[in-house]
Coordinates of C-alpha atoms and ligand atoms in Angstrom, one line a residue:
M1 CA 9.7 -35.1 -28.0
V2 CA 6.9 -35.0 -25.4
S3 CA 8.0 -33.3 -22.2
E4 CA 7.9 -35.3 -19.0
F5 CA 5.7 -32.5 -17.6
A6 CA 3.0 -32.8 -20.3
G7 CA -0.3 -33.5 -18.7
K8 CA 1.1 -32.9 -15.1
T9 CA -0.8 -30.6 -12.7
V10 CA 1.1 -27.7 -11.2
F11 CA -0.2 -25.4 -8.5
V12 CA 1.6 -22.1 -7.8
S13 CA 0.9 -19.8 -4.9
G14 CA 1.8 -16.2 -5.7
G15 CA 2.0 -17.4 -9.3
T16 CA 0.7 -14.2 -10.9
S17 CA 4.0 -12.2 -11.2
G18 CA 7.7 -12.3 -11.2
I19 CA 9.6 -15.4 -10.4
N20 CA 6.6 -17.5 -9.5
L21 CA 4.8 -16.6 -12.8
A22 CA 8.0 -17.5 -14.7
I23 CA 7.9 -20.9 -13.0
A24 CA 4.3 -21.4 -13.9
E25 CA 5.0 -20.3 -17.5
H26 CA 7.9 -22.7 -17.8
F27 CA 5.7 -25.7 -16.8
A28 CA 2.8 -24.4 -19.0
G29 CA 5.2 -24.3 -21.9
Q30 CA 6.0 -27.9 -21.3
G31 CA 2.3 -29.0 -21.6
A32 CA 1.5 -29.0 -17.9
R33 CA -1.9 -27.8 -16.5
V34 CA -1.3 -24.9 -14.3
F35 CA -3.4 -23.2 -11.5
V36 CA -2.2 -20.0 -9.9
I37 CA -3.4 -18.0 -6.9
S38 CA -2.7 -14.5 -5.5
R39 CA -4.7 -11.8 -3.8
D40 CA -5.3 -9.4 -6.7
P41 CA -8.0 -10.8 -9.0
Q42 CA -6.8 -8.7 -12.0
K43 CA -3.3 -10.1 -11.7
V44 CA -4.8 -13.6 -11.5
G45 CA -6.8 -12.9 -14.7
R46 CA -3.8 -11.6 -16.6
A47 CA -1.6 -14.5 -15.4
V48 CA -4.1 -17.1 -16.5
E49 CA -4.3 -15.4 -20.0
T50 CA -0.5 -15.5 -20.2
L51 CA -0.4 -19.2 -19.2
R52 CA -3.1 -20.0 -21.8
G53 CA -1.0 -18.1 -24.3
H54 CA 1.5 -21.0 -24.0
G55 CA -1.2 -23.4 -25.2
A56 CA -1.7 -24.7 -21.7
E57 CA -4.8 -25.5 -19.7
A58 CA -4.7 -22.9 -17.0
D59 CA -6.9 -21.4 -14.4
G60 CA -6.6 -19.5 -11.1
M61 CA -8.4 -17.9 -8.2
S62 CA -8.0 -14.9 -6.0
A63 CA -6.9 -16.1 -2.6
D64 CA -4.8 -14.8 0.3
V65 CA -2.5 -17.5 1.6
R66 CA -3.0 -16.2 5.2
D67 CA -6.6 -17.4 5.0
Y68 CA -6.8 -21.2 5.2
A69 CA -10.3 -21.4 3.9
Q70 CA -9.4 -19.5 0.7
V71 CA -6.3 -21.7 0.2
E72 CA -8.3 -24.9 0.8
A73 CA -10.9 -23.8 -1.8
A74 CA -8.3 -23.0 -4.4
L75 CA -6.5 -26.3 -4.0
A76 CA -9.9 -28.2 -4.2
R77 CA -10.8 -26.2 -7.4
C78 CA -7.4 -27.0 -8.9
A79 CA -7.8 -30.7 -8.2
E80 CA -11.4 -30.7 -9.5
L81 CA -10.3 -29.1 -12.8
F82 CA -7.0 -30.8 -13.4
G83 CA -6.8 -33.9 -11.1
K84 CA -4.1 -34.8 -8.6
I85 CA -1.3 -32.3 -8.1
D86 CA 2.1 -33.4 -9.3
I87 CA 4.1 -30.2 -8.6
L88 CA 3.2 -27.8 -5.8
V89 CA 5.0 -24.4 -5.7
S90 CA 4.7 -22.2 -2.6
G91 CA 6.0 -18.9 -3.7
A92 CA 3.8 -16.1 -2.2
A93 CA 5.9 -13.8 -0.1
G94 CA 6.1 -10.3 1.3
N95 CA 9.2 -8.1 1.7
F96 CA 10.2 -4.6 2.6
L97 CA 13.4 -3.1 3.8
A98 CA 13.3 -1.9 7.4
R99 CA 15.4 -2.1 10.5
A100 CA 14.0 -4.3 13.2
E101 CA 13.3 -1.4 15.5
K102 CA 11.1 0.2 12.8
I103 CA 9.0 -2.9 12.0
S104 CA 5.7 -2.9 13.9
S105 CA 4.1 -6.0 15.3
N106 CA 1.7 -6.0 12.4
G107 CA 4.5 -5.5 9.9
F108 CA 6.5 -8.5 11.2
R109 CA 3.3 -10.5 11.5
A110 CA 2.3 -9.7 7.8
V111 CA 5.6 -11.2 6.5
M112 CA 5.6 -14.2 8.8
E113 CA 2.0 -15.0 8.0
I114 CA 2.4 -14.7 4.2
D115 CA 5.6 -16.6 4.1
V116 CA 5.6 -19.2 6.9
L117 CA 1.9 -19.7 7.7
G118 CA 1.1 -19.3 4.0
T119 CA 3.5 -22.1 3.2
H120 CA 2.0 -24.3 5.9
H121 CA -1.5 -23.5 4.6
V122 CA -0.6 -24.4 1.0
M123 CA 1.1 -27.7 1.9
H124 CA -1.6 -28.6 4.4
A125 CA -4.5 -27.9 2.0
A126 CA -2.6 -29.6 -0.9
F127 CA -1.9 -32.8 1.0
P128 CA -5.1 -34.7 0.1
H129 CA -4.7 -33.7 -3.5
L130 CA -1.0 -34.6 -4.0
A131 CA -0.2 -37.4 -6.4
T132 CA 1.4 -40.2 -4.4
P133 CA 3.9 -41.4 -5.0
G134 CA 5.7 -38.9 -7.1
A135 CA 4.5 -35.4 -6.1
C136 CA 7.1 -32.7 -5.7
V137 CA 6.9 -29.6 -3.5
L138 CA 9.0 -26.6 -4.2
N139 CA 9.1 -23.9 -1.5
I140 CA 10.5 -20.6 -2.7
S141 CA 13.1 -19.4 -0.2
A142 CA 15.9 -16.8 -0.4
P143 CA 19.4 -16.3 0.9
Q144 CA 17.9 -14.6 3.9
G145 CA 17.0 -18.1 5.1
S146 CA 20.6 -18.9 5.6
V147 CA 22.5 -15.6 6.1
A148 CA 21.7 -12.5 8.1
M149 CA 21.0 -9.3 6.2
V150 CA 20.5 -5.7 7.4
G151 CA 16.9 -4.5 7.1
Q152 CA 15.6 -8.1 6.7
S153 CA 15.0 -9.5 10.2
H154 CA 11.4 -10.4 9.4
V155 CA 12.4 -12.0 6.0
C156 CA 15.4 -13.8 7.5
A157 CA 13.1 -15.3 10.2
A158 CA 10.4 -16.1 7.6
K159 CA 12.6 -17.8 5.0
A160 CA 14.5 -19.8 7.7
G161 CA 11.1 -20.9 8.9
I162 CA 10.1 -22.0 5.4
D163 CA 13.4 -24.0 5.0
M164 CA 12.7 -25.8 8.3
L165 CA 9.2 -26.6 7.0
T166 CA 10.8 -28.0 3.9
R167 CA 13.1 -30.3 5.9
T168 CA 10.4 -31.4 8.3
L169 CA 7.8 -32.2 5.7
A170 CA 10.5 -34.0 3.6
L171 CA 10.9 -36.2 6.7
E172 CA 7.2 -36.7 7.2
W173 CA 6.1 -37.1 3.6
G174 CA 9.2 -39.0 2.2
P175 CA 7.6 -42.4 3.1
R176 CA 4.6 -41.4 1.0
G177 CA 6.8 -40.7 -2.0
I178 CA 6.5 -36.9 -1.8
R179 CA 9.7 -34.9 -2.2
V180 CA 9.9 -31.5 -0.6
N181 CA 12.7 -29.0 -1.5
S182 CA 13.4 -25.3 -1.1
V183 CA 14.6 -23.3 -4.1
S184 CA 16.6 -20.2 -3.0
P185 CA 17.1 -17.6 -5.7
G186 CA 19.7 -14.9 -5.3
P187 CA 19.0 -11.4 -6.7
I188 CA 16.9 -11.8 -9.8
A189 CA 16.9 -8.9 -12.3
D190 CA 13.7 -6.9 -13.0
T191 CA 11.7 -8.4 -10.1
E192 CA 9.6 -6.8 -7.4
G193 CA 11.8 -8.4 -4.8
Q194 CA 14.9 -6.6 -6.2
K195 CA 13.1 -3.3 -6.5
R196 CA 12.3 -3.5 -2.8
L197 CA 15.8 -4.5 -1.7
V198 CA 17.8 -2.2 -4.0
P199 CA 15.5 0.8 -4.4
D200 CA 18.2 3.0 -5.9
P201 CA 19.1 2.1 -9.5
A202 CA 22.5 3.7 -9.0
A203 CA 23.2 1.0 -6.4
V204 CA 22.5 -1.9 -8.7
E205 CA 26.1 -2.0 -10.0
E206 CA 27.4 -2.1 -6.4
R207 CA 25.0 -5.0 -5.8
V208 CA 26.2 -6.8 -8.9
N209 CA 29.8 -6.4 -7.8
S210 CA 29.0 -8.2 -4.6
I211 CA 27.8 -11.3 -6.5
P212 CA 30.7 -13.9 -7.0
L213 CA 29.4 -14.7 -10.6
G214 CA 29.3 -11.0 -11.4
R215 CA 25.8 -10.7 -12.6
M216 CA 22.2 -10.6 -11.5
G217 CA 20.2 -13.8 -11.9
T218 CA 17.6 -14.3 -14.6
L219 CA 14.1 -15.9 -14.4
D220 CA 15.5 -18.7 -16.6
D221 CA 18.2 -19.4 -14.0
V222 CA 15.4 -20.1 -11.4
T223 CA 13.1 -22.1 -13.7
A224 CA 15.9 -24.3 -14.8
L225 CA 16.5 -25.4 -11.2
C226 CA 12.7 -25.9 -10.6
A227 CA 12.4 -28.0 -13.7
F228 CA 15.4 -30.2 -12.6
L229 CA 14.0 -30.6 -9.1
A230 CA 10.5 -31.5 -10.4
S231 CA 12.0 -34.0 -12.9
D232 CA 12.7 -37.7 -12.5
R233 CA 16.4 -36.9 -12.6
A234 CA 15.9 -35.4 -9.1
A235 CA 14.0 -38.5 -7.8
Y236 CA 16.4 -39.0 -4.9
I237 CA 16.6 -35.4 -3.8
T238 CA 14.5 -34.2 -0.9
G239 CA 14.7 -32.0 2.2
T240 CA 17.3 -29.7 0.6
V241 CA 17.6 -25.9 0.3
I242 CA 19.3 -25.3 -3.1
P243 CA 20.7 -21.9 -3.9
V244 CA 20.5 -20.5 -7.5
D245 CA 22.2 -17.3 -6.5
G246 CA 25.5 -16.8 -8.3
G247 CA 27.2 -17.5 -5.0
V248 CA 25.7 -14.5 -3.2
T249 CA 25.1 -16.5 -0.1
L250 CA 28.9 -16.6 0.3
N251 CA 29.0 -12.8 0.2
P252 CA 25.7 -11.4 1.5
T253 CA 24.5 -7.8 1.2
P254 CA 27.3 -5.6 2.4
T255 CA 26.4 -3.7 5.5
R256 CA 27.0 -0.4 3.6
M257 CA 23.8 -1.1 1.7
A258 CA 22.2 -0.1 5.0
R259 CA 22.5 3.5 3.9
F260 CA 19.1 3.1 2.1
L261 CA 17.6 2.5 5.5
D262 CA 19.1 5.5 7.1
A263 CA 18.4 8.0 4.4
Ligands
COA1 N1 8.7 -0.4 6.6 C1 8.1 -0.7 7.8 N2 6.9 -1.3 7.9 C2 6.2 -1.5 6.8 C3 6.8 -1.2 5.5 C4 8.1 -0.6 5.5 N3 8.7 -0.4 4.3 N4 5.9 -1.6 4.6 C5 4.8 -2.0 5.2 N5 5.0 -2.0 6.5 C6 4.1 -2.4 7.6 C7 2.9 -1.5 7.6 O1 3.1 -0.2 8.1 C8 1.9 -2.3 8.4 O2 2.1 -2.2 9.7 P1 1.1 -1.2 10.7 O3 -0.3 -1.7 10.5 O4 1.7 -1.4 12.1 O5 1.4 0.2 10.1 C9 2.3 -3.7 8.0 O6 3.6 -3.7 7.4 C10 1.3 -4.4 7.1 O7 1.2 -3.5 6.0 P2 -0.1 -3.7 5.0 O8 0.2 -2.9 3.7 O9 -1.4 -3.4 5.7 O10 0.0 -5.3 4.7 P3 -0.5 -6.1 3.6 O11 -0.8 -7.4 4.2 O12 -1.5 -5.5 2.7 O13 0.9 -6.3 2.7 C11 3.3 -6.4 2.7 C12 2.0 -7.1 3.1 C13 3.6 -5.3 3.7 C14 4.4 -7.5 2.8 C15 3.3 -5.8 1.3 O14 4.5 -5.2 1.0 C16 2.9 -6.8 0.2 O15 1.8 -7.0 -0.1 N6 3.9 -7.4 -0.4 C17 3.7 -8.4 -1.5 C18 4.7 -8.2 -2.7 C19 6.1 -8.3 -2.3 O16 6.5 -8.0 -1.2 N7 6.9 -8.8 -3.3 C20 8.3 -9.1 -3.0 C21 8.5 -10.5 -2.7 S1 10.2 -10.8 -2.3
NAP2 P1 6.4 -10.7 -6.7 O1 6.4 -10.5 -8.2 O2 5.9 -9.6 -5.8 O3 5.7 -12.1 -6.3 C1 5.0 -12.3 -5.1 C2 3.7 -12.9 -5.4 O4 3.1 -13.3 -4.2 C3 2.8 -12.0 -6.2 O5 2.1 -12.8 -7.2 C4 1.7 -11.6 -5.2 O6 0.5 -11.3 -5.8 C5 1.7 -12.8 -4.3 N1 1.3 -12.6 -2.9 C6 1.8 -11.7 -2.0 N2 1.1 -11.8 -0.8 C7 0.2 -12.7 -1.0 C8 -0.8 -13.3 -0.2 N3 -0.9 -12.9 1.1 N4 -1.5 -14.3 -0.6 C9 -1.4 -14.8 -1.9 N5 -0.5 -14.3 -2.7 C10 0.3 -13.3 -2.3 O7 7.9 -10.9 -6.2 P2 9.2 -11.7 -6.7 O8 10.4 -10.8 -6.5 O9 9.0 -12.4 -8.1 O10 9.3 -12.9 -5.6 C11 8.7 -14.2 -5.8 C12 9.3 -15.2 -4.8 O11 10.8 -15.3 -5.0 C13 9.1 -14.8 -3.4 O12 8.9 -16.0 -2.6 C14 10.4 -14.2 -3.0 O13 10.7 -14.2 -1.6 C15 11.4 -15.0 -3.8 N6 12.7 -14.4 -4.0 C16 12.8 -13.4 -4.8 C17 14.0 -12.8 -5.1 C18 14.2 -11.7 -6.1 O14 15.3 -11.3 -6.4 N7 13.1 -11.1 -6.6 C19 15.2 -13.4 -4.5 C20 15.0 -14.4 -3.6 C21 13.8 -15.0 -3.4 P3 -0.7 -10.4 -5.2 O15 -0.1 -9.0 -4.9 O16 -1.8 -10.4 -6.2 O17 -1.1 -11.1 -3.9

C-alpha cells in the first residue's frame, strides 16, 4: 500500500542526529522527500546519505537556526528542490545541565536563541513555502516546557517559549489550513539529550525508576506520534503540546538528581 507520506516534502531543522534524524528517517522510509539542516556540514552529509539509504530523495544544508539568512536560504533551497513543504519539523535545540546562578548571559542566550528564536526563524522562513491548506508543523518540545527541573532554567524557559509559539501560530495559521503542534518527548534512550541530563550511567536506573511506565522512551515512540500528527487522522488537532514521555511529566526529575550539579 502506498503511504500517505509518499511524495510529501518534509523539512527538519536539527535533523542530522538523534530524535530529529529518526523523524526524518521515518518519513524518508515512507517515500517522502526530506531536507535536513544543522550547523556541522559533515553531520549534514552523513544524514543525507542515511536518508538516501531509505530510497528517499533527500538533501540538506549546513545552517545555524540563529541566523535568519541561513534558515531562509535553506527553506528556499528545499522548496526549489522538492516543492511546497507539507511537514515542517523544528527540532534544533541546545541543552546543558547547570544551576541558574552558573549560567552566563551568553549561555542562557545560546539556548534561547537556538530553541525559541530558531523555531521562530524556521516557521517564519517556511511560511511562503508551506502547502496550504494541509501543511503540518511539529515543534519538538520537552517536559521542561511544562514542569520545572533543577539545572534546566534556560531549557524550561526555552521549551515553554516554543510551546507558546505553537499555540499562537496555530491560532494565526489555522484559518489558512496549517496545523501547528508541539511533540514533547520524555527521556529517550541513547540520545545526546539524555547523555547531557543524566551524565552518570550509574544513575540511569534511578532515572528509569522515576518514569511511571518504567522504561526510557525509544526513537520509535517519538516517530509514531509525529507520524500520527502529520497524518490525515490528526486533521482536527492543532495548538496542542502532546507528551510522549511514559508519564514522566507527572513525576519530573527528582531534586536528588541535583547532585550531578554539585559534584
Ligand atoms: N554549564 C554552564 N554554561 C555552559 C555549559 C555548561 N555545562 N556549556 C556551555 N555553557 C556556556 C558557555 O560557557 C558559553 O558561555 P560563555 O561564553 O559565557 O562562557 C555559552 O554556554 C555558549 O557556549 P558555546 O559553546 O560558545 O555555544 P554554542 O553556540 O557553540 O553551543 C550549546 C550551544 C552550549 C547549547 C552547545 O551545548 C550545543 O551546541 N548544543 C547542541 C547539542 C545539544 O545540546 N543536544 C541536546 C539537545 S536536548
Ligand atoms: P541531538 O542529537 O543533539 O540533536 C540536536 C540537533 O540540533 C543536532 O542535529 C544539532 O546538529 C542541531 N543543532 C544544534 N544547534 C543548532 C543550531 N544552532 N542550528 C542548527 N542546528 C542545530 O539531540 P537529541 O537528544 O536527539 O534532541 C533532539 C530534540 O529532541 C531537541 O529538540 C531536544 O530538546 C528534544 N528532546 C530530547 C529529549 C531526549 O531525551 N533526548 C527529550 C525531550 C526533548 P549540529 O551540532 O550539527 O548543529
